[in-house]
Coordinates of C-alpha atoms and ligand atoms in Angstrom, one line a residue:
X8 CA 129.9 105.7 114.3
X9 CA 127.5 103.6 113.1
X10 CA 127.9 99.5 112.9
X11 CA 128.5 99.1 109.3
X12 CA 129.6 95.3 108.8
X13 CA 126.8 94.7 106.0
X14 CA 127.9 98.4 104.4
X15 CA 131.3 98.3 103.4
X16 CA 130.9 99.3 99.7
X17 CA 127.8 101.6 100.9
X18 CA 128.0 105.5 101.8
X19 CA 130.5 106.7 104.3
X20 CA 128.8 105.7 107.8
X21 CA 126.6 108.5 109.4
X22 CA 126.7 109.2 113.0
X23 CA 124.6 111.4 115.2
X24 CA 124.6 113.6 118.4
X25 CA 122.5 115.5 120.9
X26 CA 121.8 118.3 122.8
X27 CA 118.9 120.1 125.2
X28 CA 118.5 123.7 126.2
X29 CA 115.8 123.8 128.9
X30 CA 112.8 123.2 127.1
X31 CA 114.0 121.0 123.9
X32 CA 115.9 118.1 122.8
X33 CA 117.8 118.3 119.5
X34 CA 119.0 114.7 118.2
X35 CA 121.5 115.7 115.0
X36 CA 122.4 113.1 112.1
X37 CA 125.4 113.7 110.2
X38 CA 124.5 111.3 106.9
X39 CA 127.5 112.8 105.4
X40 CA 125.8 113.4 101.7
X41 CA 124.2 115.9 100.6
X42 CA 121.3 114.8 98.8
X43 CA 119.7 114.4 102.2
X44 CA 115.7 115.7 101.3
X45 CA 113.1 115.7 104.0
X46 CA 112.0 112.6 102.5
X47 CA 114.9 110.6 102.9
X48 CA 114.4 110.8 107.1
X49 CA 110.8 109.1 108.5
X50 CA 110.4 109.7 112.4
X51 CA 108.2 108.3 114.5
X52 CA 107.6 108.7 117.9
X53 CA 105.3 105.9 120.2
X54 CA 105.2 106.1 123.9
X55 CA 108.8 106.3 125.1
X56 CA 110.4 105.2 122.1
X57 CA 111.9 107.1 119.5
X58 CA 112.8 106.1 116.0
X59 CA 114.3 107.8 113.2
X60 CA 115.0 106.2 109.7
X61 CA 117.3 107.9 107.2
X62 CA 117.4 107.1 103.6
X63 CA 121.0 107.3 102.3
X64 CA 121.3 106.4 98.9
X65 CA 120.3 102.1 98.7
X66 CA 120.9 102.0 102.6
X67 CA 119.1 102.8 105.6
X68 CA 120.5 104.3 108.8
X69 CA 118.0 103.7 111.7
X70 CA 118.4 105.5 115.4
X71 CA 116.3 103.7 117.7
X72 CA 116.0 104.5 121.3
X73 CA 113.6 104.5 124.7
X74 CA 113.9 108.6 125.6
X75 CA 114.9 108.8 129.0
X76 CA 112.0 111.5 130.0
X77 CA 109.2 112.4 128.7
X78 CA 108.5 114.8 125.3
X79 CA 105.7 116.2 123.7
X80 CA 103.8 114.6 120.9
X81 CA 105.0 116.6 118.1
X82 CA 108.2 117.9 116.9
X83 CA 109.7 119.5 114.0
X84 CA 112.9 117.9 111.2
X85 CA 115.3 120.4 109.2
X86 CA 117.4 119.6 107.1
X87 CA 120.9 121.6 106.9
X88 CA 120.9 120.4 103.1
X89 CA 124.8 121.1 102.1
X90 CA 126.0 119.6 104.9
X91 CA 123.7 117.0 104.9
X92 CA 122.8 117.1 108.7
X93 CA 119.4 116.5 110.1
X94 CA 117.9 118.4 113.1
X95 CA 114.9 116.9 114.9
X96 CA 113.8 119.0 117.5
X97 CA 111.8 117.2 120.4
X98 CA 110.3 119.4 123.2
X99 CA 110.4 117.9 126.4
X100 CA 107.7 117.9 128.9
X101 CA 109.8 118.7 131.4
X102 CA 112.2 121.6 131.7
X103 CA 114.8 119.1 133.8
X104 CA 118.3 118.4 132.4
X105 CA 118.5 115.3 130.7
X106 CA 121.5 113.2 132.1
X107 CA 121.8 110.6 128.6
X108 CA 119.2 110.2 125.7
X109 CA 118.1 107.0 126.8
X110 CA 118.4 103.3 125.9
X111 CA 119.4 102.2 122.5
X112 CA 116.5 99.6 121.1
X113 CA 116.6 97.2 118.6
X114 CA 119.1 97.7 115.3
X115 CA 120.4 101.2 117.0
X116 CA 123.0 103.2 115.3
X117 CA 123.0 100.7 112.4
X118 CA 123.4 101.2 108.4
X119 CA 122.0 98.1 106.4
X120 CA 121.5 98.2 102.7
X121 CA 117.7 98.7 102.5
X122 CA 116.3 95.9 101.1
X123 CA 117.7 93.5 104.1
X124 CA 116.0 96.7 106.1
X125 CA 112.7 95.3 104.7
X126 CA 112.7 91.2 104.3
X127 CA 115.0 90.0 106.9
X128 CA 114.1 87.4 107.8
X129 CA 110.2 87.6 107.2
X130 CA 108.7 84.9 105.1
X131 CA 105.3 86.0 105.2
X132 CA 106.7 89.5 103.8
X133 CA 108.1 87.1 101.1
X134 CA 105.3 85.6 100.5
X135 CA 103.7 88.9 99.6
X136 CA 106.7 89.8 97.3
X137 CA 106.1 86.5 95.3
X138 CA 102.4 86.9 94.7
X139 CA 100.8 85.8 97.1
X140 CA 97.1 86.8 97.7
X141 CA 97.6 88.1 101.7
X142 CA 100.9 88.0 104.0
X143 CA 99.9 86.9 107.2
X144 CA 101.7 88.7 109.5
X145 CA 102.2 86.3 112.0
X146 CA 105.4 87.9 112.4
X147 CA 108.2 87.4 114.7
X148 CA 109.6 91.0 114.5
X149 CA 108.4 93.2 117.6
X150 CA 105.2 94.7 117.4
X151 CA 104.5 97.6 114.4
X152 CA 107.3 96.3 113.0
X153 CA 105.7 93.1 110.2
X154 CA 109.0 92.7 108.1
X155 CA 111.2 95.0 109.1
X156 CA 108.8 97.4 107.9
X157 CA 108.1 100.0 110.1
X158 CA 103.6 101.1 110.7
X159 CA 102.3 103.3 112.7
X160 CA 98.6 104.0 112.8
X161 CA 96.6 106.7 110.4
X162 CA 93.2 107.6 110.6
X163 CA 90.8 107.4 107.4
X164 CA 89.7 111.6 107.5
X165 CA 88.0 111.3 103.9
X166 CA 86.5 108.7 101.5
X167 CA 85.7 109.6 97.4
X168 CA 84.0 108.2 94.9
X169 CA 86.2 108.9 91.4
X170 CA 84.8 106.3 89.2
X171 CA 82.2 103.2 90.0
X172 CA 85.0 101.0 91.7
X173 CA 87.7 103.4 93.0
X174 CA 87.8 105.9 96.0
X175 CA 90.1 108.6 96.7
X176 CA 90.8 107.7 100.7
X177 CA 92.3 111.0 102.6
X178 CA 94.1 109.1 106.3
X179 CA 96.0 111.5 108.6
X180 CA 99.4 110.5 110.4
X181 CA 99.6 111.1 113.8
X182 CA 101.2 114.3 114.9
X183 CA 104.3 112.1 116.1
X184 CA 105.3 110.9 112.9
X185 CA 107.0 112.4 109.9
X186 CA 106.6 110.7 106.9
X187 CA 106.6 112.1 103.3
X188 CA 106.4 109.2 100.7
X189 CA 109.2 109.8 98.0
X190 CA 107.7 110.0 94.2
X191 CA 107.3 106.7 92.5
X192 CA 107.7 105.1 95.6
X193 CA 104.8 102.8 97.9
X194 CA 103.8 101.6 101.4
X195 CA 101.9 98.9 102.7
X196 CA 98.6 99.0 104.1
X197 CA 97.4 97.0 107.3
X198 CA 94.1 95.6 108.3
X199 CA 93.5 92.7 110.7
X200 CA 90.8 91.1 109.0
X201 CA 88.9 88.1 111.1
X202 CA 92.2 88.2 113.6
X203 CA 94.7 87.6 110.7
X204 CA 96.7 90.8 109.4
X205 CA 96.6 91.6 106.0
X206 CA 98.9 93.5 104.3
X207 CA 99.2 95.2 100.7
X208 CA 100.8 97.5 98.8
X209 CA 100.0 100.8 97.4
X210 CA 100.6 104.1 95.8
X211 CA 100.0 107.5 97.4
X212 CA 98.5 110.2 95.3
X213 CA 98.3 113.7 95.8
X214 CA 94.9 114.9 96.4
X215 CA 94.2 116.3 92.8
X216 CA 96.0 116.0 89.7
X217 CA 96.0 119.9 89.6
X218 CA 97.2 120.7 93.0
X219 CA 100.6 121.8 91.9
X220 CA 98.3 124.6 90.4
X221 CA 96.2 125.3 93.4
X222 CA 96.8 125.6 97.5
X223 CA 96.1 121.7 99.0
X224 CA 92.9 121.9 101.0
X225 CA 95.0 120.3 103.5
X226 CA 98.9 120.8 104.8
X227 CA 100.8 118.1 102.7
X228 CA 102.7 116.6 104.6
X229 CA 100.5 115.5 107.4
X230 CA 98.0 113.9 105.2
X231 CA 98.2 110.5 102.9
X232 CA 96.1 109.8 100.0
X233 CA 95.4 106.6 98.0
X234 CA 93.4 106.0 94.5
X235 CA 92.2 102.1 95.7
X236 CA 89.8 100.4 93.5
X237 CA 87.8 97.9 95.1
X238 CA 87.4 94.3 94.5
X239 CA 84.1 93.2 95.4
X240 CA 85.7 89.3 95.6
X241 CA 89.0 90.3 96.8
X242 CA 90.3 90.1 100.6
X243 CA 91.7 93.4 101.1
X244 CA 89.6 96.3 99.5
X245 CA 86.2 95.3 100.8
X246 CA 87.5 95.6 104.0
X247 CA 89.2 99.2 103.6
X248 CA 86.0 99.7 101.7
X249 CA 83.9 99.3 105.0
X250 CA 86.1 101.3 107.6
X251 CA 83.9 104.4 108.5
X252 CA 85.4 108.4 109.4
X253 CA 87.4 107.9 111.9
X254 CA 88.9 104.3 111.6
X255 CA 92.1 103.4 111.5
X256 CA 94.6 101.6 108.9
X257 CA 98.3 101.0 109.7
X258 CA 100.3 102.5 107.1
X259 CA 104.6 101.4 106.3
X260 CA 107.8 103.2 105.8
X261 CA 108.0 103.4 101.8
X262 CA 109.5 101.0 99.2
X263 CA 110.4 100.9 95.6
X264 CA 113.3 102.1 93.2
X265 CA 112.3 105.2 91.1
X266 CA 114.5 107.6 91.6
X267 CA 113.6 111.4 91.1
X268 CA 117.8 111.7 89.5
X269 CA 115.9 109.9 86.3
X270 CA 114.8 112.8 85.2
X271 CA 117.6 114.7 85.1
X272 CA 118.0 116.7 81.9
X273 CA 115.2 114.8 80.4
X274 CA 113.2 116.4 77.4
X275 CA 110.6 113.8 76.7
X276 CA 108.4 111.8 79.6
X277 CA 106.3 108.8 78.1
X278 CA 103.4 107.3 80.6
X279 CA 102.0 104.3 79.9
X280 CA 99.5 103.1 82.4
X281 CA 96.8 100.8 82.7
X282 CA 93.9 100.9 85.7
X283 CA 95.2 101.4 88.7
X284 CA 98.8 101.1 87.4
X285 CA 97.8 105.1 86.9
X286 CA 98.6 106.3 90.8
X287 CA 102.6 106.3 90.7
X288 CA 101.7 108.3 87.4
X289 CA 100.0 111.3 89.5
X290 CA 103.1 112.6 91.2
X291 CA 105.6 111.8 88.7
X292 CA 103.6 114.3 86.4
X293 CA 102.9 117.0 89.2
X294 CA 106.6 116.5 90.0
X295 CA 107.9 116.5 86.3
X296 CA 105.8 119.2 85.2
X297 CA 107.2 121.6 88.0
X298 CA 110.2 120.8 88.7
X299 CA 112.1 119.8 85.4
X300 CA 113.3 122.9 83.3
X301 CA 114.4 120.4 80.7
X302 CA 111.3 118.6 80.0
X303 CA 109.4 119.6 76.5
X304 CA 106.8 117.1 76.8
X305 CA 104.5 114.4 78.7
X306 CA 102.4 112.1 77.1
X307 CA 100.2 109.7 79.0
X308 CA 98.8 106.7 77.5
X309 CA 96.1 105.8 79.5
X310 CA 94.5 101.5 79.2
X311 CA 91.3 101.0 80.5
X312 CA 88.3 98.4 80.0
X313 CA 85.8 101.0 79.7
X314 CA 85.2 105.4 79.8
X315 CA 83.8 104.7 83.3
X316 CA 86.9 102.8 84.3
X317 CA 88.7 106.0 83.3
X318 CA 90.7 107.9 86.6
X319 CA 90.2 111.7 86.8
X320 CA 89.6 111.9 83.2
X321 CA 88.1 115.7 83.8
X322 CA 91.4 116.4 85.7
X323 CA 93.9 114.3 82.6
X324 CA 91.8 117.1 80.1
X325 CA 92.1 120.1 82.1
X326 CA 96.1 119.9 82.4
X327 CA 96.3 119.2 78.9
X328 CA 95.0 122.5 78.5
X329 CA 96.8 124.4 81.5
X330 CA 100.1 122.8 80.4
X331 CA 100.5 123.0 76.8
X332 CA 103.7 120.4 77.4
X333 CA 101.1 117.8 78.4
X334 CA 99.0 115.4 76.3
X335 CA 97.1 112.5 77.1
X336 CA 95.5 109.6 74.8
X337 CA 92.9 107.2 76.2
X338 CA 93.0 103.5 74.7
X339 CA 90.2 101.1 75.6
X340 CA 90.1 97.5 75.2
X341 CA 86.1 97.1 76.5
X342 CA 84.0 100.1 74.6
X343 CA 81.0 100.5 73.8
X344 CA 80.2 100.9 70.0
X345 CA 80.1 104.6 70.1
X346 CA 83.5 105.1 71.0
X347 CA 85.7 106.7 68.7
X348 CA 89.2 107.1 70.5
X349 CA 91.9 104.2 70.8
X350 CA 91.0 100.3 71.2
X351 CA 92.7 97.4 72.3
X352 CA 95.6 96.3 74.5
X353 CA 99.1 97.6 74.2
X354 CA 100.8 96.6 71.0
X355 CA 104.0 97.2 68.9
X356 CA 101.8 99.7 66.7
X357 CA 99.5 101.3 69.5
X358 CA 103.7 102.0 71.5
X359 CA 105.7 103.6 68.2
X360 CA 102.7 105.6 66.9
X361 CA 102.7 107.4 70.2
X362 CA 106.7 107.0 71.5
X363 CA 108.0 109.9 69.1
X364 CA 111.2 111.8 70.8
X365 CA 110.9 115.7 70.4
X366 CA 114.0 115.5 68.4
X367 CA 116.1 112.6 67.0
X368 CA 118.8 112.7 70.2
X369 CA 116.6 114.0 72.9
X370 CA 116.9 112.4 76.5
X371 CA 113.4 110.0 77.0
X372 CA 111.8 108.4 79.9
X373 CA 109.0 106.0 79.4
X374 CA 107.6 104.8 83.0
X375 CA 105.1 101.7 82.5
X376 CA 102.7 100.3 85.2
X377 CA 99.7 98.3 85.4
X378 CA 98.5 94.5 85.4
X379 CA 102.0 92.5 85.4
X380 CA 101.1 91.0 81.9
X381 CA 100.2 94.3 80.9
X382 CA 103.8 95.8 82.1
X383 CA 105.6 92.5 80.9
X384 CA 104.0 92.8 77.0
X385 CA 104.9 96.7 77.4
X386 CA 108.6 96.6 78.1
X387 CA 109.0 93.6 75.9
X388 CA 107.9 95.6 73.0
X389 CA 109.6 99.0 74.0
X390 CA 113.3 96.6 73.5
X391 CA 111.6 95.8 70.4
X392 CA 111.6 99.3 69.3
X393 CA 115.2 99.6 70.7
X394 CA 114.3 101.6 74.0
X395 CA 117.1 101.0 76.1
X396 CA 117.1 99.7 80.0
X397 CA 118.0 102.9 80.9
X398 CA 115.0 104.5 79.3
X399 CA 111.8 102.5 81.1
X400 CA 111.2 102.9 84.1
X401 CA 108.5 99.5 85.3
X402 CA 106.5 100.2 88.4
X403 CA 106.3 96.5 90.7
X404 CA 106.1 95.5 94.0
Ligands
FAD518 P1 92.7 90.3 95.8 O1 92.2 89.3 96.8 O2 94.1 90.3 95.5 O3 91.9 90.0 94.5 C1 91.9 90.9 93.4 C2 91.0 90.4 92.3 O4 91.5 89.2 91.7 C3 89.6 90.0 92.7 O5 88.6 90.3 91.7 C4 89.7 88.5 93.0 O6 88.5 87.9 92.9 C5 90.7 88.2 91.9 N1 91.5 87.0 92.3 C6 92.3 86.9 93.4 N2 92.9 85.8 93.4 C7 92.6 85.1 92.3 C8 92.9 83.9 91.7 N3 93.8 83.0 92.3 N4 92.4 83.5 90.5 C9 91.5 84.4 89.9 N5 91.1 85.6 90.4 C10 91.6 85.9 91.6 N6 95.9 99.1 93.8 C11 95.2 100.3 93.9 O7 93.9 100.2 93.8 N7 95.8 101.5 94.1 C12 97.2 101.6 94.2 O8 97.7 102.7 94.5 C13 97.9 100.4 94.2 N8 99.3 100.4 94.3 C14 100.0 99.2 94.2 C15 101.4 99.3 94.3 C16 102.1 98.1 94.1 C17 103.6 98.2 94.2 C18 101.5 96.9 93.9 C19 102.3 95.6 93.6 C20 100.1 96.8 93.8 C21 99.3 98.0 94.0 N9 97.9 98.0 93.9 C22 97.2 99.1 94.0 C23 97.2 96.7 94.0 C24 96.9 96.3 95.4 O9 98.1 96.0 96.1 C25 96.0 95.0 95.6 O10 96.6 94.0 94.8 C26 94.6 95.3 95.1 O11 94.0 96.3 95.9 C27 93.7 94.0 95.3 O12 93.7 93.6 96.6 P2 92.5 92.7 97.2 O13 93.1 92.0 98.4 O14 91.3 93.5 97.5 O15 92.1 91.7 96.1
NAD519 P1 92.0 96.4 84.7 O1 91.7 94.9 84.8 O2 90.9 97.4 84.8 O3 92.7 96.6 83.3 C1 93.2 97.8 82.8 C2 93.8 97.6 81.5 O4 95.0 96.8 81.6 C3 93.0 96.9 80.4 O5 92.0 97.7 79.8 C4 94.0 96.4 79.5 O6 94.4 97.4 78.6 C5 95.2 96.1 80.4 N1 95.3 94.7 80.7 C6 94.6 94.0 81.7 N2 94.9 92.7 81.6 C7 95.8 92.6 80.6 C8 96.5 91.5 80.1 N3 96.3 90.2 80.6 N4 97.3 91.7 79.1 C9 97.5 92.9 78.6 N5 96.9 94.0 79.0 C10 96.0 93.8 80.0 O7 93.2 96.8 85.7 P2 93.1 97.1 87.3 O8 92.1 96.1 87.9 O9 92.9 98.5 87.5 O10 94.5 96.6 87.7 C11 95.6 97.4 87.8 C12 96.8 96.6 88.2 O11 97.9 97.5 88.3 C13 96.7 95.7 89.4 O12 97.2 94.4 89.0 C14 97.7 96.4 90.4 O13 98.3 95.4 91.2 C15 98.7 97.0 89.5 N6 99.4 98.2 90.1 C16 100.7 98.1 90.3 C17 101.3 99.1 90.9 C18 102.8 99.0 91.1 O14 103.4 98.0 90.9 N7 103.5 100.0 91.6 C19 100.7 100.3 91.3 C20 99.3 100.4 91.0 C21 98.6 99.3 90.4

């Protein structure tokens, strides 16, 4: 059973088990819900150690542990769904018997609610969640490990121009991890930048807007890919700016709150984004728009300074026409004369011209991201046209 001093109003504690047959090594977790997706579990395995991370509701049950022989690089996760077990399958490189599993490591066999998971302790993780322009990861925590956060290293595969300031960057995990970023939710990237490390959040996209509709060019699940506009004055995108093929970035567990059980029943999705404050937006719409019978329509309001500021435009006005449910309405607060769509920043009259429910009762998420005065105007004027907390959904760090 798991240690669960921190957990006692959390989820019943999980526990876990093994067993070999020649050739493999099968570490079970009982989480004890069944919910369990193959999100909610990240593995990762580096040299001898072993680490797997399961998400269980707001808490985080880690298994940590140096393997007492040698496996193989890769290895495959199931997940017995109404029973909520998880299966990893390692394969060893030996066919001996394994006498134990090995040595527990740091935090082993624990459940702590998952926020403590991320900050304990590390004030230059704080100092990013306040504001601050870098965290210097001069951290204590063992190595890999800046703020309880767990990295491991990817490798940059792809870089894309999509407008004059932002790339599409394509990094690969290694084979020994599994990691599938839960929708709505972001990681921290990693760079050691004149021998300080500098870390910063962001959002991973999927590799097209329309992919739901077409087969990936690459497997899903073993690639990661980020919209990143670059700062020419700032301290962090220069730098991912300049890596070349084959470079690598370190890339976090995820963080963040939205939870896919908001859309349940819903009928009517509002997006309002602005910039960059577009990436959470790309899989919440792939994600609503295939998965959520309910759903009669998404509307994106899209803020930027100018048309060439605009993200995928040609991919926003194709899926307005594949998906009839979808519409999308540009607003500009820098055009040119010529311009004849929206202009200006978000305001009471810009929000209830385009916030109209499908019918007078039916279920509405609005999900709002973008500069923080941009997201702090927004969902002070949404309460203004009675919106309840329930219905906004605001994207921070
Ligand atoms: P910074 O050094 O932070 O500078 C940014 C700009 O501000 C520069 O022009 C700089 O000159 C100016 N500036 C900095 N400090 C000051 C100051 N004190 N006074 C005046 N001007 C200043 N971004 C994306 O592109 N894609 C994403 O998917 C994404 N996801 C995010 C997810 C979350 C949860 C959060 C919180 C942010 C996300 N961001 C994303 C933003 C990202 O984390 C960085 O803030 C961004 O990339 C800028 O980093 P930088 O170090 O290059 O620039
Ligand atoms: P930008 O400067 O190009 O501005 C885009 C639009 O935002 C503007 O056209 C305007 O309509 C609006 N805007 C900007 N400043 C405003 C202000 N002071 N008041 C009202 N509206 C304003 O945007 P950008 O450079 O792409 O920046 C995107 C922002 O989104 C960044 O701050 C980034 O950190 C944030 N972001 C947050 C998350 C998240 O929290 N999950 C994810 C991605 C991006």
């Amino acid at each position: 059973q798991a240690t669960d001093t921190l957990a006692r109003e959390g989820p019943s504690s999980p526990s876990y088990d093994w067993f070999q047959t020649d050739s493999l090594v099968t570490i079970v977790v009982y989480t004890k819900q069944k919910d369990i997706t193959l999100d909610s579990v990240i593995v990762d395995h580096q040299d001898d150690s072993f680490r797997a991370e399961t998400i269980i509701k707001d808490y985080s049950y880690l298994i940590n542990i140096e393997l007492s022989h040698a496996v193989q690089g890769d290895f495959s996760v199931r997940i017995v769904e109404n029973v909520g077990k998880i299966e990893i399958v390692l394969k060893k490189k030996e066919n001996t018997s394994w006498k134990c599993l090995g040595h527990p490591l740091e935090n082993h066999n624990s459940l702590v609610p998952k926020k403590d998971a991320v900050v304990s302790g590390c004030r230059f993780h704080l100092l990013l969640l306040e504001g601050s322009r870098s965290c210097v990861s001069e951290c204590t925590l063992y190595a890999g490990n800046c703020a309880g956060l767990f990295y491991r290293q990817c490798q940059l595969i792809s870089k894309e121009d999509v407008t004059h300031d932002t790339r599409l960057f394509c990094f690969m995990l290694p084979p020994s991890t599994h990691l599938q970023v839960p929708i709505g939710q972001h990681v921290y990237l990693k760079l050691t930048i004149t021998d300080t490390e500098i870390v910063k959040p962001y959002t991973p996209v999927s590799d097209s807007l329309l992919s739901e509709f077409k087969e990936p060019a690459l497997p899903n699940n073993k690639y990661i890919y980020f919209l990143i506009k670059i700062y020419p004055a700032g301290l962090f995108t220069p730098e991912l700016d300049h890596l070349q093929i084959g470079d690598f970035v370190f890339v976090s567990n995820p963080e963040g709150n939205f939870k896919t059980s908001q859309f349940q029943e819903l009928e009517d999705l509002f997006l309002l984004a602005a910039g960059t404050g577009f990436t959470p937006m790309v899989k919440l719409l792939n994600y609503a728009l295939t998965n959520i019978p309910s759903l009669r329509k998404v509307k994106l309001m899209f803020f930027n300074k100018t048309e060439d500021d605009i993200i995928w435009r040609s991919h926003l006005e194709e899926l307005t026409f594949k998906d009839k449910r979808f519409d999308v309405e540009f607003v500009l607060s820098a055009p040119i004369s010529e311009w004849n769509g929206k202009q200006g920043h978000v305001s009471p009259a810009l929000l209830s011209e385009f916030l109209k429910r499908s019918s007078d009762k039916s279920k509405v998420l609005i999900c709002i991201c973008g500069p923080t005065p941009f997201t702090e105007q927004g969902i002070k004027f949404l309460h203004e046209l009675n919106f309840s907390k329930d219905e906004i959904h605001s994207f921070t760090a």
